[in-house]
């Protein structure tokens, strides 16, 4: 029978190396900009206290009519 294992993560190091990593954020931004084909949508950087990322913004009427965000997420390759 398999034994349980415990993972201990250094939160500060994980935050700096993964959650706030500029290389990962630039790759996500490039992938998002490539995936967005509708000119009514925009890509914005998000730099929070705990993590960084990229947000894709689209008007709700455009999303409801065309499914633009869903299509964009399907085209993203990081």
mmCIF file of N, CA and C in Angstrom:
data_model
loop_
_atom_site.group_PDB
_atom_site.id
_atom_site.type_symbol
_atom_site.label_atom_id
_atom_site.label_comp_id
_atom_site.label_asym_id
_atom_site.label_seq_id
_atom_site.Cartn_x
_atom_site.Cartn_y
_atom_site.Cartn_z
ATOM 1 N N UNK A 1 0.834 -1.167 0.000
ATOM 2 C CA UNK A 1 0.000 0.000 0.000
ATOM 3 C C UNK A 1 0.888 1.243 0.000
ATOM 4 N N UNK A 2 0.480 2.238 -0.792
ATOM 5 C CA UNK A 2 1.271 3.469 -0.926
ATOM 6 C C UNK A 2 1.188 4.305 0.348
ATOM 7 N N UNK A 3 2.296 4.907 0.675
ATOM 8 C CA UNK A 3 2.327 5.787 1.835
ATOM 9 C C UNK A 3 2.027 7.214 1.402
ATOM 10 N N UNK A 4 1.466 7.976 2.287
ATOM 11 C CA UNK A 4 1.178 9.375 1.997
ATOM 12 C C UNK A 4 2.478 10.172 2.009
ATOM 13 N N UNK A 5 2.523 11.213 1.203
ATOM 14 C CA UNK A 5 3.679 12.094 1.232
ATOM 15 C C UNK A 5 3.230 13.530 1.458
ATOM 16 N N UNK A 6 4.120 14.293 1.947
ATOM 17 C CA UNK A 6 3.816 15.687 2.250
ATOM 18 C C UNK A 6 4.786 16.562 1.467
ATOM 19 N N UNK A 7 4.250 17.608 0.865
ATOM 20 C CA UNK A 7 5.073 18.566 0.141
ATOM 21 C C UNK A 7 5.106 19.861 0.934
ATOM 22 N N UNK A 8 6.284 20.371 1.132
ATOM 23 C CA UNK A 8 6.450 21.636 1.840
ATOM 24 C C UNK A 8 6.974 22.650 0.837
ATOM 25 N N UNK A 9 6.221 23.721 0.649
ATOM 26 C CA UNK A 9 6.588 24.735 -0.334
ATOM 27 C C UNK A 9 7.012 25.993 0.399
ATOM 28 N N UNK A 10 8.155 26.500 0.020
ATOM 29 C CA UNK A 10 8.617 27.775 0.536
ATOM 30 C C UNK A 10 7.789 28.857 -0.172
ATOM 31 N N UNK A 11 6.835 29.444 0.529
ATOM 32 C CA UNK A 11 5.883 30.370 -0.099
ATOM 33 C C UNK A 11 6.566 31.581 -0.728
ATOM 34 N N UNK A 12 7.553 32.137 -0.083
ATOM 35 C CA UNK A 12 8.219 33.319 -0.624
ATOM 36 C C UNK A 12 8.951 32.979 -1.913
ATOM 37 N N UNK A 13 9.672 31.875 -1.908
ATOM 38 C CA UNK A 13 10.398 31.466 -3.117
ATOM 39 C C UNK A 13 9.428 31.116 -4.238
ATOM 40 N N UNK A 14 8.337 30.407 -3.919
ATOM 41 C CA UNK A 14 7.347 30.041 -4.926
ATOM 42 C C UNK A 14 6.716 31.294 -5.530
ATOM 43 N N UNK A 15 6.435 32.268 -4.690
ATOM 44 C CA UNK A 15 5.853 33.511 -5.170
ATOM 45 C C UNK A 15 6.794 34.223 -6.132
ATOM 46 N N UNK A 16 8.062 34.298 -5.792
ATOM 47 C CA UNK A 16 9.030 34.990 -6.634
ATOM 48 C C UNK A 16 9.344 34.220 -7.909
ATOM 49 N N UNK A 17 9.455 32.907 -7.818
ATOM 50 C CA UNK A 17 9.899 32.112 -8.953
ATOM 51 C C UNK A 17 8.776 31.727 -9.907
ATOM 52 N N UNK A 18 7.549 31.647 -9.424
ATOM 53 C CA UNK A 18 6.449 31.195 -10.274
ATOM 54 C C UNK A 18 5.362 32.265 -10.406
ATOM 55 N N UNK A 19 4.786 32.689 -9.306
ATOM 56 C CA UNK A 19 3.626 33.571 -9.362
ATOM 57 C C UNK A 19 3.950 34.982 -9.836
ATOM 58 N N UNK A 20 5.144 35.473 -9.566
ATOM 59 C CA UNK A 20 5.534 36.825 -9.963
ATOM 60 C C UNK A 20 6.640 36.812 -11.026
ATOM 61 N N UNK A 21 6.777 35.727 -11.758
ATOM 62 C CA UNK A 21 7.850 35.564 -12.734
ATOM 63 C C UNK A 21 7.574 36.399 -13.988
ATOM 64 N N UNK A 22 8.493 37.294 -14.317
ATOM 65 C CA UNK A 22 8.319 38.178 -15.478
ATOM 66 C C UNK A 22 8.392 37.415 -16.802
ATOM 67 N N UNK A 23 9.215 36.388 -16.877
ATOM 68 C CA UNK A 23 9.315 35.598 -18.107
ATOM 69 C C UNK A 23 7.998 34.900 -18.407
ATOM 70 N N UNK A 24 7.394 34.296 -17.396
ATOM 71 C CA UNK A 24 6.102 33.639 -17.594
ATOM 72 C C UNK A 24 5.030 34.644 -17.982
ATOM 73 N N UNK A 25 5.039 35.805 -17.346
ATOM 74 C CA UNK A 25 4.031 36.814 -17.664
ATOM 75 C C UNK A 25 4.191 37.320 -19.092
ATOM 76 N N UNK A 26 5.425 37.523 -19.543
ATOM 77 C CA UNK A 26 5.616 37.987 -20.918
ATOM 78 C C UNK A 26 5.197 36.917 -21.925
ATOM 79 N N UNK A 27 5.444 35.640 -21.604
ATOM 80 C CA UNK A 27 4.978 34.561 -22.491
ATOM 81 C C UNK A 27 3.458 34.496 -22.538
ATOM 82 N N UNK A 28 2.810 34.672 -21.372
ATOM 83 C CA UNK A 28 1.345 34.676 -21.356
ATOM 84 C C UNK A 28 0.798 35.860 -22.132
ATOM 85 N N UNK A 29 1.421 37.015 -21.998
ATOM 86 C CA UNK A 29 0.963 38.204 -22.732
ATOM 87 C C UNK A 29 1.111 38.001 -24.233
ATOM 88 N N UNK A 30 2.251 37.480 -24.675
ATOM 89 C CA UNK A 30 2.450 37.218 -26.101
ATOM 90 C C UNK A 30 1.418 36.228 -26.639
ATOM 91 N N UNK A 31 1.161 35.171 -25.869
ATOM 92 C CA UNK A 31 0.179 34.168 -26.287
ATOM 93 C C UNK A 31 -1.219 34.770 -26.347
ATOM 94 N N UNK A 32 -1.563 35.611 -25.381
ATOM 95 C CA UNK A 32 -2.884 36.234 -25.366
ATOM 96 C C UNK A 32 -3.043 37.202 -26.529
ATOM 97 N N UNK A 33 -2.022 38.001 -26.799
ATOM 98 C CA UNK A 33 -2.104 38.949 -27.909
ATOM 99 C C UNK A 33 -2.223 38.224 -29.250
ATOM 100 N N UNK A 34 -1.546 37.100 -29.377
ATOM 101 C CA UNK A 34 -1.644 36.311 -30.600
ATOM 102 C C UNK A 34 -3.029 35.689 -30.735
ATOM 103 N N UNK A 35 -3.610 35.260 -29.632
ATOM 104 C CA UNK A 35 -4.897 34.563 -29.664
ATOM 105 C C UNK A 35 -6.084 35.501 -29.864
ATOM 106 N N UNK A 36 -5.961 36.758 -29.430
ATOM 107 C CA UNK A 36 -7.074 37.706 -29.559
ATOM 108 C C UNK A 36 -7.139 38.175 -31.004
ATOM 109 N N UNK A 37 -8.248 37.860 -31.671
ATOM 110 C CA UNK A 37 -8.424 38.267 -33.062
ATOM 111 C C UNK A 37 -9.481 39.343 -33.217
ATOM 112 N N UNK A 38 -10.307 39.561 -32.223
ATOM 113 C CA UNK A 38 -11.365 40.565 -32.278
ATOM 114 C C UNK A 38 -10.816 41.893 -31.761
ATOM 115 N N UNK A 39 -10.961 42.945 -32.554
ATOM 116 C CA UNK A 39 -10.409 44.248 -32.175
ATOM 117 C C UNK A 39 -11.151 44.873 -30.997
ATOM 118 N N UNK A 40 -12.313 44.361 -30.638
ATOM 119 C CA UNK A 40 -13.078 44.896 -29.515
ATOM 120 C C UNK A 40 -12.581 44.358 -28.178
ATOM 121 N N UNK A 41 -11.704 43.388 -28.203
ATOM 122 C CA UNK A 41 -11.132 42.814 -26.978
ATOM 123 C C UNK A 41 -9.742 43.380 -26.751
ATOM 124 N N UNK A 42 -9.331 43.407 -25.502
ATOM 125 C CA UNK A 42 -8.000 43.917 -25.186
ATOM 126 C C UNK A 42 -7.302 43.023 -24.172
ATOM 127 N N UNK A 43 -5.985 43.073 -24.178
ATOM 128 C CA UNK A 43 -5.148 42.299 -23.261
ATOM 129 C C UNK A 43 -4.518 43.285 -22.287
ATOM 130 N N UNK A 44 -4.602 42.966 -20.988
ATOM 131 C CA UNK A 44 -4.072 43.851 -19.955
ATOM 132 C C UNK A 44 -3.230 43.053 -18.972
ATOM 133 N N UNK A 45 -2.093 43.617 -18.574
ATOM 134 C CA UNK A 45 -1.263 43.003 -17.541
ATOM 135 C C UNK A 45 -1.912 43.202 -16.180
ATOM 136 N N UNK A 46 -1.783 42.185 -15.351
ATOM 137 C CA UNK A 46 -2.292 42.255 -13.981
ATOM 138 C C UNK A 46 -1.120 41.991 -13.053
ATOM 139 N N UNK A 47 -0.799 42.964 -12.224
ATOM 140 C CA UNK A 47 0.299 42.806 -11.276
ATOM 141 C C UNK A 47 -0.268 42.963 -9.873
ATOM 142 N N UNK A 48 -0.637 41.848 -9.269
ATOM 143 C CA UNK A 48 -1.230 41.868 -7.949
ATOM 144 C C UNK A 48 -0.197 41.728 -6.852
ATOM 145 N N UNK A 49 -0.663 41.758 -5.633
ATOM 146 C CA UNK A 49 0.226 41.632 -4.480
ATOM 147 C C UNK A 49 0.792 40.221 -4.371
ATOM 148 N N UNK A 50 -0.002 39.208 -4.756
ATOM 149 C CA UNK A 50 0.422 37.823 -4.590
ATOM 150 C C UNK A 50 0.844 37.154 -5.884
ATOM 151 N N UNK A 51 0.307 37.603 -7.005
ATOM 152 C CA UNK A 51 0.631 36.955 -8.275
ATOM 153 C C UNK A 51 0.447 37.927 -9.420
ATOM 154 N N UNK A 52 1.108 37.632 -10.525
ATOM 155 C CA UNK A 52 0.995 38.438 -11.726
ATOM 156 C C UNK A 52 0.310 37.612 -12.795
ATOM 157 N N UNK A 53 -0.208 38.279 -13.798
ATOM 158 C CA UNK A 53 -0.858 37.550 -14.871
ATOM 159 C C UNK A 53 -1.297 38.480 -15.977
ATOM 160 N N UNK A 54 -2.159 37.950 -16.825
ATOM 161 C CA UNK A 54 -2.675 38.688 -17.960
ATOM 162 C C UNK A 54 -4.187 38.527 -17.970
ATOM 163 N N UNK A 55 -4.885 39.614 -18.237
ATOM 164 C CA UNK A 55 -6.347 39.572 -18.326
ATOM 165 C C UNK A 55 -6.761 39.889 -19.754
ATOM 166 N N UNK A 56 -7.731 39.139 -20.263
ATOM 167 C CA UNK A 56 -8.307 39.408 -21.577
ATOM 168 C C UNK A 56 -9.699 39.968 -21.327
ATOM 169 N N UNK A 57 -9.930 41.191 -21.778
ATOM 170 C CA UNK A 57 -11.189 41.878 -21.534
ATOM 171 C C UNK A 57 -11.974 42.000 -22.827
ATOM 172 N N UNK A 58 -13.279 41.747 -22.720
ATOM 173 C CA UNK A 58 -14.154 41.795 -23.884
ATOM 174 C C UNK A 58 -15.530 42.252 -23.413
ATOM 175 N N UNK A 59 -16.203 43.131 -24.167
ATOM 176 C CA UNK A 59 -17.550 43.549 -23.770
ATOM 177 C C UNK A 59 -18.502 42.354 -23.692
ATOM 178 N N UNK A 60 -19.397 42.399 -22.725
ATOM 179 C CA UNK A 60 -20.291 41.259 -22.513
ATOM 180 C C UNK A 60 -21.212 41.018 -23.698
ATOM 181 N N UNK A 61 -21.623 42.068 -24.397
ATOM 182 C CA UNK A 61 -22.492 41.885 -25.567
ATOM 183 C C UNK A 61 -21.765 41.136 -26.680
ATOM 184 N N UNK A 62 -20.494 41.439 -26.868
ATOM 185 C CA UNK A 62 -19.693 40.757 -27.897
ATOM 186 C C UNK A 62 -19.497 39.299 -27.507
ATOM 187 N N UNK A 63 -19.211 39.050 -26.233
ATOM 188 C CA UNK A 63 -19.019 37.676 -25.760
ATOM 189 C C UNK A 63 -20.304 36.869 -25.912
ATOM 190 N N UNK A 64 -21.421 37.466 -25.560
ATOM 191 C CA UNK A 64 -22.706 36.752 -25.646
ATOM 192 C C UNK A 64 -23.062 36.432 -27.096
ATOM 193 N N UNK A 65 -22.756 37.332 -27.995
ATOM 194 C CA UNK A 65 -23.131 37.130 -29.396
ATOM 195 C C UNK A 65 -22.162 36.224 -30.149
ATOM 196 N N UNK A 66 -20.879 36.314 -29.837
ATOM 197 C CA UNK A 66 -19.869 35.623 -30.646
ATOM 198 C C UNK A 66 -19.033 34.591 -29.904
ATOM 199 N N UNK A 67 -19.046 34.582 -28.580
ATOM 200 C CA UNK A 67 -18.217 33.649 -27.824
ATOM 201 C C UNK A 67 -16.732 33.934 -27.996
ATOM 202 N N UNK A 68 -16.387 35.217 -28.055
ATOM 203 C CA UNK A 68 -15.020 35.638 -28.354
ATOM 204 C C UNK A 68 -14.010 35.162 -27.317
ATOM 205 N N UNK A 69 -14.321 35.276 -26.038
ATOM 206 C CA UNK A 69 -13.376 34.857 -25.000
ATOM 207 C C UNK A 69 -13.137 33.357 -25.030
ATOM 208 N N UNK A 70 -14.183 32.607 -25.230
ATOM 209 C CA UNK A 70 -14.047 31.156 -25.301
ATOM 210 C C UNK A 70 -13.161 30.760 -26.483
ATOM 211 N N UNK A 71 -13.362 31.395 -27.625
ATOM 212 C CA UNK A 71 -12.523 31.117 -28.794
ATOM 213 C C UNK A 71 -11.075 31.514 -28.546
ATOM 214 N N UNK A 72 -10.891 32.667 -27.888
ATOM 215 C CA UNK A 72 -9.540 33.152 -27.592
ATOM 216 C C UNK A 72 -8.800 32.183 -26.683
ATOM 217 N N UNK A 73 -9.457 31.720 -25.627
ATOM 218 C CA UNK A 73 -8.816 30.778 -24.700
ATOM 219 C C UNK A 73 -8.498 29.463 -25.398
ATOM 220 N N UNK A 74 -9.327 29.056 -26.340
ATOM 221 C CA UNK A 74 -9.055 27.841 -27.093
ATOM 222 C C UNK A 74 -7.847 27.959 -28.004
ATOM 223 N N UNK A 75 -7.505 29.187 -28.411
ATOM 224 C CA UNK A 75 -6.357 29.402 -29.296
ATOM 225 C C UNK A 75 -5.058 29.672 -28.547
ATOM 226 N N UNK A 76 -5.122 29.897 -27.239
ATOM 227 C CA UNK A 76 -3.895 30.233 -26.494
ATOM 228 C C UNK A 76 -2.966 29.044 -26.373
ATOM 229 N N UNK A 77 -1.701 29.283 -26.656
ATOM 230 C CA UNK A 77 -0.637 28.286 -26.488
ATOM 231 C C UNK A 77 0.509 28.956 -25.762
ATOM 232 N N UNK A 78 0.817 28.477 -24.569
ATOM 233 C CA UNK A 78 1.883 29.094 -23.774
ATOM 234 C C UNK A 78 3.084 28.177 -23.778
#
